Amino acid sequence: MESNQLTDTDRWVEEYGDYLYRFALQRVRDPEQAEELVQETFLAALKGRDSFAGQSSMKTWLVGILKHKIIDHYRKRGQGRSPHDLEPRADYLDDLYDEKGHWKSEQGPADWVGDPAAILERSEFWDVLRQCLDGLPARQADVFTLREVEQLGSEETCKVLNITPTNLWVMLHRARMGLRRCLELSWMGKSDRKRS
Amino acid sequence: MLSCKEVSRLVSDSMERELPLRKRISLRVHLMMCKLCKGYKRQILFLRDAMRHYTASLDSDTPQPKEALSPEARKRIQNALKEK
């Protein structure tokens, strides 16, 4: 059984292709990239199939390979960029504060968190969050995804993306500001505002 | 006295590294007095919490049938594997 499963590559793709594709797509959020990652994963699996001892399920083994491929994908993108290069600041960042650095009253954070557990249970919230993530500038999205979705440590994230710690802090800060604002604008419109 | 602008940056930084003691104290003092920054911090922590849930939901096996390999991609991958 097992050996049959390991040689029939058509069946691999039939059985695990969609699962791996979804796994990759939700993380890199780009269909073409996700397809490529699935292909790379199967190719690596084929090459290394002797090392698959069957202690884990085939699916777990493949997902393990895919996770490495996903980090590699971010690493390759990081190599093409200068470690000191930042994206231009978004204009809205300057518009949030007055000249003394205090929140402008109309730009300050509104109270929309309410009951966090209740928000997390609403599927519209996740649609909004996904849209907001897609709206981040590319490098901020990479930094934020590695740190908060893949949950790499700060140091590891710097290494993978070839950036300095200061750069990491700046980009994470901007990503958080951007997401916070996007959630506030899109979510407040959809939810029943502040229930007090 | 820290400005709100500085505080928003420090709130994010404090999730990445340990801030120097003086900074930590000024941050705490500001947050005690400033309602907007307190709200800001709450939202940023909520965001991290939400991302934890998001990751957990990605790892769970919930099927999302809309997203699947296209027949072309499937064929292409199967062919690539045969060439090896």
PDB file of C-alpha atoms in Angstrom:
ATOM      1  CA  MET A   1       0.000   0.000   0.000  1.00  0.00           C
ATOM      2  CA  GLU A   2       2.548   2.496   1.215  1.00  0.00           C
ATOM      3  CA  SER A   3       4.967   1.950  -1.662  1.00  0.00           C
ATOM      4  CA  ASN A   4       2.152   2.264  -4.124  1.00  0.00           C
ATOM      5  CA  GLN A   5       1.205   5.549  -2.533  1.00  0.00           C
ATOM      6  CA  LEU A   6       4.761   6.771  -2.865  1.00  0.00           C
ATOM      7  CA  THR A   7       5.209   6.056  -6.552  1.00  0.00           C
ATOM      8  CA  ASP A   8       1.888   7.072  -7.975  1.00  0.00           C
ATOM      9  CA  THR A   9       2.553  10.778  -8.380  1.00  0.00           C
ATOM     10  CA  ASP A  10      -0.723  11.391 -10.203  1.00  0.00           C
ATOM     11  CA  ARG A  11      -2.506  10.217  -7.120  1.00  0.00           C
ATOM     12  CA  TRP A  12      -0.411  12.483  -4.907  1.00  0.00           C
ATOM     13  CA  VAL A  13      -1.648  15.456  -6.819  1.00  0.00           C
ATOM     14  CA  GLU A  14      -5.239  14.214  -6.831  1.00  0.00           C
ATOM     15  CA  GLU A  15      -5.256  13.498  -3.151  1.00  0.00           C
ATOM     16  CA  TYR A  16      -3.219  16.304  -1.629  1.00  0.00           C
ATOM     17  CA  GLY A  17      -2.984  18.961  -4.343  1.00  0.00           C
ATOM     18  CA  ASP A  18      -6.035  20.975  -3.326  1.00  0.00           C
ATOM     19  CA  TYR A  19      -5.212  20.866   0.358  1.00  0.00           C
ATOM     20  CA  LEU A  20      -1.660  22.074  -0.224  1.00  0.00           C
ATOM     21  CA  TYR A  21      -2.883  24.699  -2.651  1.00  0.00           C
ATOM     22  CA  ARG A  22      -5.304  26.162  -0.096  1.00  0.00           C
ATOM     23  CA  PHE A  23      -2.635  26.039   2.576  1.00  0.00           C
ATOM     24  CA  ALA A  24      -0.251  27.988   0.331  1.00  0.00           C
ATOM     25  CA  LEU A  25      -2.864  30.365  -1.053  1.00  0.00           C
ATOM     26  CA  GLN A  26      -4.057  31.487   2.352  1.00  0.00           C
ATOM     27  CA  ARG A  27      -0.503  32.297   3.290  1.00  0.00           C
ATOM     28  CA  VAL A  28       0.934  33.901   0.175  1.00  0.00           C
ATOM     29  CA  ARG A  29      -2.444  35.192  -1.114  1.00  0.00           C
ATOM     30  CA  ASP A  30      -1.382  34.871  -4.764  1.00  0.00           C
ATOM     31  CA  PRO A  31      -2.836  32.002  -6.847  1.00  0.00           C
ATOM     32  CA  GLU A  32       0.112  31.740  -9.245  1.00  0.00           C
ATOM     33  CA  GLN A  33       2.651  31.691  -6.427  1.00  0.00           C
ATOM     34  CA  ALA A  34       0.579  29.142  -4.563  1.00  0.00           C
ATOM     35  CA  GLU A  35       0.494  26.797  -7.574  1.00  0.00           C
ATOM     36  CA  GLU A  36       4.225  27.098  -7.953  1.00  0.00           C
ATOM     37  CA  LEU A  37       4.776  26.327  -4.290  1.00  0.00           C
ATOM     38  CA  VAL A  38       2.618  23.212  -4.576  1.00  0.00           C
ATOM     39  CA  GLN A  39       4.626  22.028  -7.557  1.00  0.00           C
ATOM     40  CA  GLU A  40       7.926  22.667  -5.759  1.00  0.00           C
ATOM     41  CA  THR A  41       6.621  20.787  -2.760  1.00  0.00           C
ATOM     42  CA  PHE A  42       5.703  17.716  -4.781  1.00  0.00           C
ATOM     43  CA  LEU A  43       9.033  17.795  -6.617  1.00  0.00           C
ATOM     44  CA  ALA A  44      10.932  17.981  -3.328  1.00  0.00           C
ATOM     45  CA  ALA A  45       8.774  15.183  -1.944  1.00  0.00           C
ATOM     46  CA  LEU A  46       9.535  13.010  -4.937  1.00  0.00           C
ATOM     47  CA  LYS A  47      13.236  13.649  -4.569  1.00  0.00           C
ATOM     48  CA  GLY A  48      13.200  12.974  -0.861  1.00  0.00           C
ATOM     49  CA  ARG A  49      10.646  10.206  -0.707  1.00  0.00           C
ATOM     50  CA  ASP A  50      13.179   7.761   0.729  1.00  0.00           C
ATOM     51  CA  SER A  51      13.346   9.935   3.814  1.00  0.00           C
ATOM     52  CA  PHE A  52       9.612   9.618   4.345  1.00  0.00           C
ATOM     53  CA  ALA A  53       9.582   6.837   6.895  1.00  0.00           C
ATOM     54  CA  GLY A  54       5.875   6.811   7.438  1.00  0.00           C
ATOM     55  CA  GLN A  55       6.014   7.976  11.045  1.00  0.00           C
ATOM     56  CA  SER A  56       3.728  10.846  10.136  1.00  0.00           C
ATOM     57  CA  SER A  57       0.913  10.886   7.665  1.00  0.00           C
ATOM     58  CA  MET A  58       1.739  11.677   4.061  1.00  0.00           C
ATOM     59  CA  LYS A  59      -0.218  14.905   4.383  1.00  0.00           C
ATOM     60  CA  THR A  60       1.704  16.080   7.452  1.00  0.00           C
ATOM     61  CA  TRP A  61       4.957  15.287   5.685  1.00  0.00           C
ATOM     62  CA  LEU A  62       3.960  17.265   2.595  1.00  0.00           C
ATOM     63  CA  VAL A  63       2.761  20.229   4.674  1.00  0.00           C
ATOM     64  CA  GLY A  64       6.125  20.232   6.459  1.00  0.00           C
ATOM     65  CA  ILE A  65       7.889  20.553   3.102  1.00  0.00           C
ATOM     66  CA  LEU A  66       5.465  23.236   1.946  1.00  0.00           C
ATOM     67  CA  LYS A  67       6.089  25.321   5.078  1.00  0.00           C
ATOM     68  CA  HIS A  68       9.779  25.415   4.241  1.00  0.00           C
ATOM     69  CA  LYS A  69       9.009  26.353   0.660  1.00  0.00           C
ATOM     70  CA  ILE A  70       6.831  29.232   1.856  1.00  0.00           C
ATOM     71  CA  ILE A  71       9.612  30.654   4.032  1.00  0.00           C
ATOM     72  CA  ASP A  72      12.008  30.235   1.076  1.00  0.00           C
ATOM     73  CA  HIS A  73       9.578  32.181  -1.042  1.00  0.00           C
ATOM     74  CA  TYR A  74       9.797  35.124   1.367  1.00  0.00           C
ATOM     75  CA  ARG A  75      13.562  34.746   1.567  1.00  0.00           C
ATOM     76  CA  LYS A  76      13.909  35.047  -2.208  1.00  0.00           C
ATOM     77  CA  ARG A  77      11.823  38.200  -2.192  1.00  0.00           C
ATOM     78  CA  GLY A  78      13.958  39.655   0.584  1.00  0.00           C
ATOM     79  CA  GLN A  79      17.150  39.016  -1.357  1.00  0.00           C
ATOM     80  CA  GLY A  80      16.020  41.208  -4.207  1.00  0.00           C
ATOM     81  CA  ARG A  81      15.669  44.203  -1.899  1.00  0.00           C
ATOM     82  CA  SER A  82      18.139  46.376  -0.096  1.00  0.00           C
ATOM     83  CA  PRO A  83      18.129  45.823   3.685  1.00  0.00           C
ATOM     84  CA  HIS A  84      17.742  49.566   4.191  1.00  0.00           C
ATOM     85  CA  ASP A  85      15.079  50.175   1.638  1.00  0.00           C
ATOM     86  CA  LEU A  86      11.739  51.292   3.020  1.00  0.00           C
ATOM     87  CA  GLU A  87       8.545  51.859   1.161  1.00  0.00           C
ATOM     88  CA  PRO A  88       7.486  55.501   1.035  1.00  0.00           C
ATOM     89  CA  ARG A  89       5.399  56.519   4.019  1.00  0.00           C
ATOM     90  CA  ALA A  90       1.714  56.529   3.423  1.00  0.00           C
ATOM     91  CA  ASP A  91       0.366  60.086   3.475  1.00  0.00           C
ATOM     92  CA  TYR A  92      -2.282  59.324   6.022  1.00  0.00           C
ATOM     93  CA  LEU A  93       0.396  58.612   8.650  1.00  0.00           C
ATOM     94  CA  ASP A  94       1.272  62.296   8.812  1.00  0.00           C
ATOM     95  CA  ASP A  95      -2.323  63.281   8.868  1.00  0.00           C
ATOM     96  CA  LEU A  96      -3.178  61.403  12.049  1.00  0.00           C
ATOM     97  CA  TYR A  97      -1.419  63.748  14.458  1.00  0.00           C
ATOM     98  CA  ASP A  98      -1.238  67.487  14.980  1.00  0.00           C
ATOM     99  CA  GLU A  99       2.062  69.384  14.997  1.00  0.00           C
ATOM    100  CA  LYS A 100       2.700  68.396  18.607  1.00  0.00           C
ATOM    101  CA  GLY A 101       2.265  64.728  17.795  1.00  0.00           C
ATOM    102  CA  HIS A 102      -1.119  64.351  19.486  1.00  0.00           C
ATOM    103  CA  TRP A 103      -3.956  62.510  17.818  1.00  0.00           C
ATOM    104  CA  LYS A 104      -6.111  64.883  15.853  1.00  0.00           C
ATOM    105  CA  SER A 105      -9.438  64.453  17.517  1.00  0.00           C
ATOM    106  CA  GLU A 106     -11.267  63.250  14.406  1.00  0.00           C
ATOM    107  CA  GLN A 107      -8.379  60.909  13.441  1.00  0.00           C
ATOM    108  CA  GLY A 108      -7.874  59.290  16.807  1.00  0.00           C
ATOM    109  CA  PRO A 109      -8.696  55.642  17.364  1.00  0.00           C
ATOM    110  CA  ALA A 110     -12.421  55.121  17.726  1.00  0.00           C
ATOM    111  CA  ASP A 111     -13.760  52.607  20.158  1.00  0.00           C
ATOM    112  CA  TRP A 112     -14.661  49.687  17.909  1.00  0.00           C
ATOM    113  CA  VAL A 113     -13.151  46.706  19.644  1.00  0.00           C
ATOM    114  CA  GLY A 114     -16.062  46.312  22.014  1.00  0.00           C
ATOM    115  CA  ASP A 115     -16.248  42.654  22.879  1.00  0.00           C
ATOM    116  CA  PRO A 116     -13.236  41.111  21.093  1.00  0.00           C
ATOM    117  CA  ALA A 117     -14.493  37.537  21.396  1.00  0.00           C
ATOM    118  CA  ALA A 118     -17.759  38.478  19.722  1.00  0.00           C
ATOM    119  CA  ILE A 119     -15.977  40.146  16.798  1.00  0.00           C
ATOM    120  CA  LEU A 120     -13.753  37.137  16.219  1.00  0.00           C
ATOM    121  CA  GLU A 121     -16.786  34.944  15.810  1.00  0.00           C
ATOM    122  CA  ARG A 122     -18.232  36.926  12.944  1.00  0.00           C
ATOM    123  CA  SER A 123     -17.243  35.710   9.512  1.00  0.00           C
ATOM    124  CA  GLU A 124     -17.554  39.218   8.008  1.00  0.00           C
ATOM    125  CA  PHE A 125     -14.757  40.309  10.270  1.00  0.00           C
ATOM    126  CA  TRP A 126     -12.395  37.774   8.681  1.00  0.00           C
ATOM    127  CA  ASP A 127     -13.364  38.924   5.188  1.00  0.00           C
ATOM    128  CA  VAL A 128     -12.567  42.486   6.193  1.00  0.00           C
ATOM    129  CA  LEU A 129      -9.276  41.458   7.777  1.00  0.00           C
ATOM    130  CA  ARG A 130      -8.251  39.554   4.644  1.00  0.00           C
ATOM    131  CA  GLN A 131      -9.071  42.553   2.469  1.00  0.00           C
ATOM    132  CA  CYS A 132      -7.077  44.792   4.776  1.00  0.00           C
ATOM    133  CA  LEU A 133      -4.076  42.443   4.620  1.00  0.00           C
ATOM    134  CA  ASP A 134      -4.280  42.448   0.819  1.00  0.00           C
ATOM    135  CA  GLY A 135      -4.267  46.234   0.871  1.00  0.00           C
ATOM    136  CA  LEU A 136      -0.930  46.535   2.691  1.00  0.00           C
ATOM    137  CA  PRO A 137       2.133  47.591   0.684  1.00  0.00           C
ATOM    138  CA  ALA A 138       4.092  44.481  -0.379  1.00  0.00           C
ATOM    139  CA  ARG A 139       6.990  44.667   2.026  1.00  0.00           C
ATOM    140  CA  GLN A 140       4.882  45.539   5.037  1.00  0.00           C
ATOM    141  CA  ALA A 141       2.647  42.627   4.161  1.00  0.00           C
ATOM    142  CA  ASP A 142       5.640  40.271   4.011  1.00  0.00           C
ATOM    143  CA  VAL A 143       7.002  41.450   7.348  1.00  0.00           C
ATOM    144  CA  PHE A 144       3.626  41.327   9.032  1.00  0.00           C
ATOM    145  CA  THR A 145       2.740  37.914   7.592  1.00  0.00           C
ATOM    146  CA  LEU A 146       5.993  36.309   8.666  1.00  0.00           C
ATOM    147  CA  ARG A 147       5.759  37.788  12.121  1.00  0.00           C
ATOM    148  CA  GLU A 148       2.055  37.376  12.845  1.00  0.00           C
ATOM    149  CA  VAL A 149       0.826  34.596  10.569  1.00  0.00           C
ATOM    150  CA  GLU A 150       3.874  32.346  10.339  1.00  0.00           C
ATOM    151  CA  GLN A 151       4.731  33.554  13.838  1.00  0.00           C
ATOM    152  CA  LEU A 152       8.466  33.698  13.349  1.00  0.00           C
ATOM    153  CA  GLY A 153      10.389  35.598  16.017  1.00  0.00           C
ATOM    154  CA  SER A 154      11.629  39.136  15.350  1.00  0.00           C
ATOM    155  CA  GLU A 155      15.179  37.958  14.736  1.00  0.00           C
ATOM    156  CA  GLU A 156      14.184  35.140  12.426  1.00  0.00           C
ATOM    157  CA  THR A 157      11.944  37.492  10.426  1.00  0.00           C
ATOM    158  CA  CYS A 158      14.884  39.876   9.913  1.00  0.00           C
ATOM    159  CA  LYS A 159      17.064  37.022   8.715  1.00  0.00           C
ATOM    160  CA  VAL A 160      14.535  35.652   6.273  1.00  0.00           C
ATOM    161  CA  LEU A 161      13.741  39.052   4.780  1.00  0.00           C
ATOM    162  CA  ASN A 162      17.308  40.367   4.960  1.00  0.00           C
ATOM    163  CA  ILE A 163      16.362  43.504   6.888  1.00  0.00           C
ATOM    164  CA  THR A 164      17.751  45.296   9.926  1.00  0.00           C
ATOM    165  CA  PRO A 165      15.876  45.201  13.250  1.00  0.00           C
ATOM    166  CA  THR A 166      15.119  48.936  13.003  1.00  0.00           C
ATOM    167  CA  ASN A 167      13.638  48.374   9.597  1.00  0.00           C
ATOM    168  CA  LEU A 168      11.550  45.531  10.953  1.00  0.00           C
ATOM    169  CA  TRP A 169      10.186  47.729  13.746  1.00  0.00           C
ATOM    170  CA  VAL A 170       9.332  50.561  11.374  1.00  0.00           C
ATOM    171  CA  MET A 171       7.583  48.274   8.918  1.00  0.00           C
ATOM    172  CA  LEU A 172       5.661  46.401  11.590  1.00  0.00           C
ATOM    173  CA  HIS A 173       4.560  49.672  13.100  1.00  0.00           C
ATOM    174  CA  ARG A 174       3.310  50.912   9.738  1.00  0.00           C
ATOM    175  CA  ALA A 175       1.622  47.618   8.978  1.00  0.00           C
ATOM    176  CA  ARG A 176      -0.161  47.695  12.332  1.00  0.00           C
ATOM    177  CA  MET A 177      -1.159  51.329  11.838  1.00  0.00           C
ATOM    178  CA  GLY A 178      -2.425  50.531   8.363  1.00  0.00           C
ATOM    179  CA  LEU A 179      -4.385  47.468   9.421  1.00  0.00           C
ATOM    180  CA  ARG A 180      -5.807  49.194  12.450  1.00  0.00           C
ATOM    181  CA  ARG A 181      -7.020  52.052  10.306  1.00  0.00           C
ATOM    182  CA  CYS A 182      -8.367  49.778   7.579  1.00  0.00           C
ATOM    183  CA  LEU A 183     -10.249  47.688  10.139  1.00  0.00           C
ATOM    184  CA  GLU A 184     -11.617  50.805  11.749  1.00  0.00           C
ATOM    185  CA  LEU A 185     -12.840  52.248   8.453  1.00  0.00           C
ATOM    186  CA  SER A 186     -14.219  49.012   7.008  1.00  0.00           C
ATOM    187  CA  TRP A 187     -15.384  47.294  10.132  1.00  0.00           C
ATOM    188  CA  MET A 188     -17.079  50.240  11.780  1.00  0.00           C
ATOM    189  CA  GLY A 189     -19.094  50.716   8.621  1.00  0.00           C
ATOM    190  CA  LYS A 190     -20.303  47.126   8.784  1.00  0.00           C
ATOM    191  CA  SER A 191     -20.803  46.577  12.451  1.00  0.00           C
ATOM    192  CA  ASP A 192     -23.415  48.329  14.482  1.00  0.00           C
ATOM    193  CA  ARG A 193     -20.842  50.841  15.650  1.00  0.00           C
ATOM    194  CA  LYS A 194     -20.374  51.379  19.283  1.00  0.00           C
ATOM    195  CA  ARG A 195     -22.869  49.596  21.410  1.00  0.00           C
ATOM    196  CA  SER A 196     -22.744  51.261  24.760  1.00  0.00           C
TER     197      SER A 196
ATOM    198  CA  MET B   1       6.451  63.743  27.973  1.00  0.00           C
ATOM    199  CA  LEU B   2       5.925  61.439  25.038  1.00  0.00           C
ATOM    200  CA  SER B   3       3.663  62.462  22.183  1.00  0.00           C
ATOM    201  CA  CYS B   4       0.879  60.194  20.952  1.00  0.00           C
ATOM    202  CA  LYS B   5       2.876  59.713  17.767  1.00  0.00           C
ATOM    203  CA  GLU B   6       5.838  58.385  19.734  1.00  0.00           C
ATOM    204  CA  VAL B   7       3.550  56.277  21.880  1.00  0.00           C
ATOM    205  CA  SER B   8       1.990  54.520  18.911  1.00  0.00           C
ATOM    206  CA  ARG B   9       5.437  53.561  17.677  1.00  0.00           C
ATOM    207  CA  LEU B  10       6.525  52.392  21.145  1.00  0.00           C
ATOM    208  CA  VAL B  11       3.407  50.281  21.594  1.00  0.00           C
ATOM    209  CA  SER B  12       4.368  48.389  18.455  1.00  0.00           C
ATOM    210  CA  ASP B  13       8.067  48.227  19.376  1.00  0.00           C
ATOM    211  CA  SER B  14       7.280  46.857  22.812  1.00  0.00           C
ATOM    212  CA  MET B  15       5.836  43.800  21.104  1.00  0.00           C
ATOM    213  CA  GLU B  16       9.192  43.201  19.423  1.00  0.00           C
ATOM    214  CA  ARG B  17      11.813  44.002  22.021  1.00  0.00           C
ATOM    215  CA  GLU B  18      12.219  45.025  25.613  1.00  0.00           C
ATOM    216  CA  LEU B  19      12.144  48.806  25.826  1.00  0.00           C
ATOM    217  CA  PRO B  20      14.640  50.634  28.067  1.00  0.00           C
ATOM    218  CA  LEU B  21      13.257  51.204  31.559  1.00  0.00           C
ATOM    219  CA  ARG B  22      12.767  54.969  31.172  1.00  0.00           C
ATOM    220  CA  LYS B  23      10.834  54.475  27.951  1.00  0.00           C
ATOM    221  CA  ARG B  24       8.704  51.822  29.599  1.00  0.00           C
ATOM    222  CA  ILE B  25       7.834  54.144  32.443  1.00  0.00           C
ATOM    223  CA  SER B  26       7.017  57.117  30.195  1.00  0.00           C
ATOM    224  CA  LEU B  27       4.909  54.844  28.047  1.00  0.00           C
ATOM    225  CA  ARG B  28       2.957  53.588  31.032  1.00  0.00           C
ATOM    226  CA  VAL B  29       2.412  57.113  32.350  1.00  0.00           C
ATOM    227  CA  HIS B  30       1.175  58.326  28.979  1.00  0.00           C
ATOM    228  CA  LEU B  31      -1.170  55.377  28.588  1.00  0.00           C
ATOM    229  CA  MET B  32      -2.655  56.019  32.011  1.00  0.00           C
ATOM    230  CA  MET B  33      -3.538  59.558  31.077  1.00  0.00           C
ATOM    231  CA  CYS B  34      -4.404  59.357  27.394  1.00  0.00           C
ATOM    232  CA  LYS B  35      -7.651  57.693  26.480  1.00  0.00           C
ATOM    233  CA  LEU B  36      -6.999  57.688  22.754  1.00  0.00           C
ATOM    234  CA  CYS B  37      -3.639  55.959  23.100  1.00  0.00           C
ATOM    235  CA  LYS B  38      -5.146  53.476  25.501  1.00  0.00           C
ATOM    236  CA  GLY B  39      -7.740  52.699  22.851  1.00  0.00           C
ATOM    237  CA  TYR B  40      -5.013  52.480  20.255  1.00  0.00           C
ATOM    238  CA  LYS B  41      -3.054  49.970  22.312  1.00  0.00           C
ATOM    239  CA  ARG B  42      -6.169  47.923  22.882  1.00  0.00           C
ATOM    240  CA  GLN B  43      -6.750  47.733  19.134  1.00  0.00           C
ATOM    241  CA  ILE B  44      -3.166  46.736  18.380  1.00  0.00           C
ATOM    242  CA  LEU B  45      -3.326  43.958  20.970  1.00  0.00           C
ATOM    243  CA  PHE B  46      -6.663  42.907  19.559  1.00  0.00           C
ATOM    244  CA  LEU B  47      -5.042  42.745  16.129  1.00  0.00           C
ATOM    245  CA  ARG B  48      -2.359  40.398  17.401  1.00  0.00           C
ATOM    246  CA  ASP B  49      -4.983  38.257  19.060  1.00  0.00           C
ATOM    247  CA  ALA B  50      -7.021  38.199  15.869  1.00  0.00           C
ATOM    248  CA  MET B  51      -3.951  37.093  13.896  1.00  0.00           C
ATOM    249  CA  ARG B  52      -3.390  34.236  16.334  1.00  0.00           C
ATOM    250  CA  HIS B  53      -6.931  33.075  15.658  1.00  0.00           C
ATOM    251  CA  TYR B  54      -6.424  33.567  11.955  1.00  0.00           C
ATOM    252  CA  THR B  55      -3.315  31.351  11.937  1.00  0.00           C
ATOM    253  CA  ALA B  56      -5.066  28.724  14.016  1.00  0.00           C
ATOM    254  CA  SER B  57      -7.951  28.685  11.562  1.00  0.00           C
ATOM    255  CA  LEU B  58      -5.516  28.241   8.660  1.00  0.00           C
ATOM    256  CA  ASP B  59      -3.987  25.240  10.363  1.00  0.00           C
ATOM    257  CA  SER B  60      -7.262  23.580  11.114  1.00  0.00           C
ATOM    258  CA  ASP B  61      -8.724  21.348   8.472  1.00  0.00           C
ATOM    259  CA  THR B  62     -11.821  23.364   7.660  1.00  0.00           C
ATOM    260  CA  PRO B  63     -12.530  22.737   4.012  1.00  0.00           C
ATOM    261  CA  GLN B  64     -13.026  25.797   1.867  1.00  0.00           C
ATOM    262  CA  PRO B  65     -14.212  24.260  -1.349  1.00  0.00           C
ATOM    263  CA  LYS B  66     -14.060  27.421  -3.428  1.00  0.00           C
ATOM    264  CA  GLU B  67     -10.321  27.296  -3.561  1.00  0.00           C
ATOM    265  CA  ALA B  68      -8.869  24.387  -5.483  1.00  0.00           C
ATOM    266  CA  LEU B  69      -6.112  23.775  -7.997  1.00  0.00           C
ATOM    267  CA  SER B  70      -7.343  24.511 -11.488  1.00  0.00           C
ATOM    268  CA  PRO B  71      -7.460  21.471 -13.809  1.00  0.00           C
ATOM    269  CA  GLU B  72      -4.656  23.037 -15.859  1.00  0.00           C
ATOM    270  CA  ALA B  73      -2.414  23.536 -12.846  1.00  0.00           C
ATOM    271  CA  ARG B  74      -3.140  19.988 -11.715  1.00  0.00           C
ATOM    272  CA  LYS B  75      -2.146  18.606 -15.110  1.00  0.00           C
ATOM    273  CA  ARG B  76       0.951  20.772 -15.238  1.00  0.00           C
ATOM    274  CA  ILE B  77       2.132  19.600 -11.837  1.00  0.00           C
ATOM    275  CA  GLN B  78       1.437  15.963 -12.663  1.00  0.00           C
ATOM    276  CA  ASN B  79       3.484  16.308 -15.846  1.00  0.00           C
ATOM    277  CA  ALA B  80       6.337  18.034 -14.028  1.00  0.00           C
ATOM    278  CA  LEU B  81       6.479  15.134 -11.594  1.00  0.00           C
ATOM    279  CA  LYS B  82       6.603  12.576 -14.417  1.00  0.00           C
ATOM    280  CA  GLU B  83       9.600  14.237 -16.001  1.00  0.00           C
ATOM    281  CA  LYS B  84      11.666  13.528 -12.902  1.00  0.00           C
TER     282      LYS B  84
END
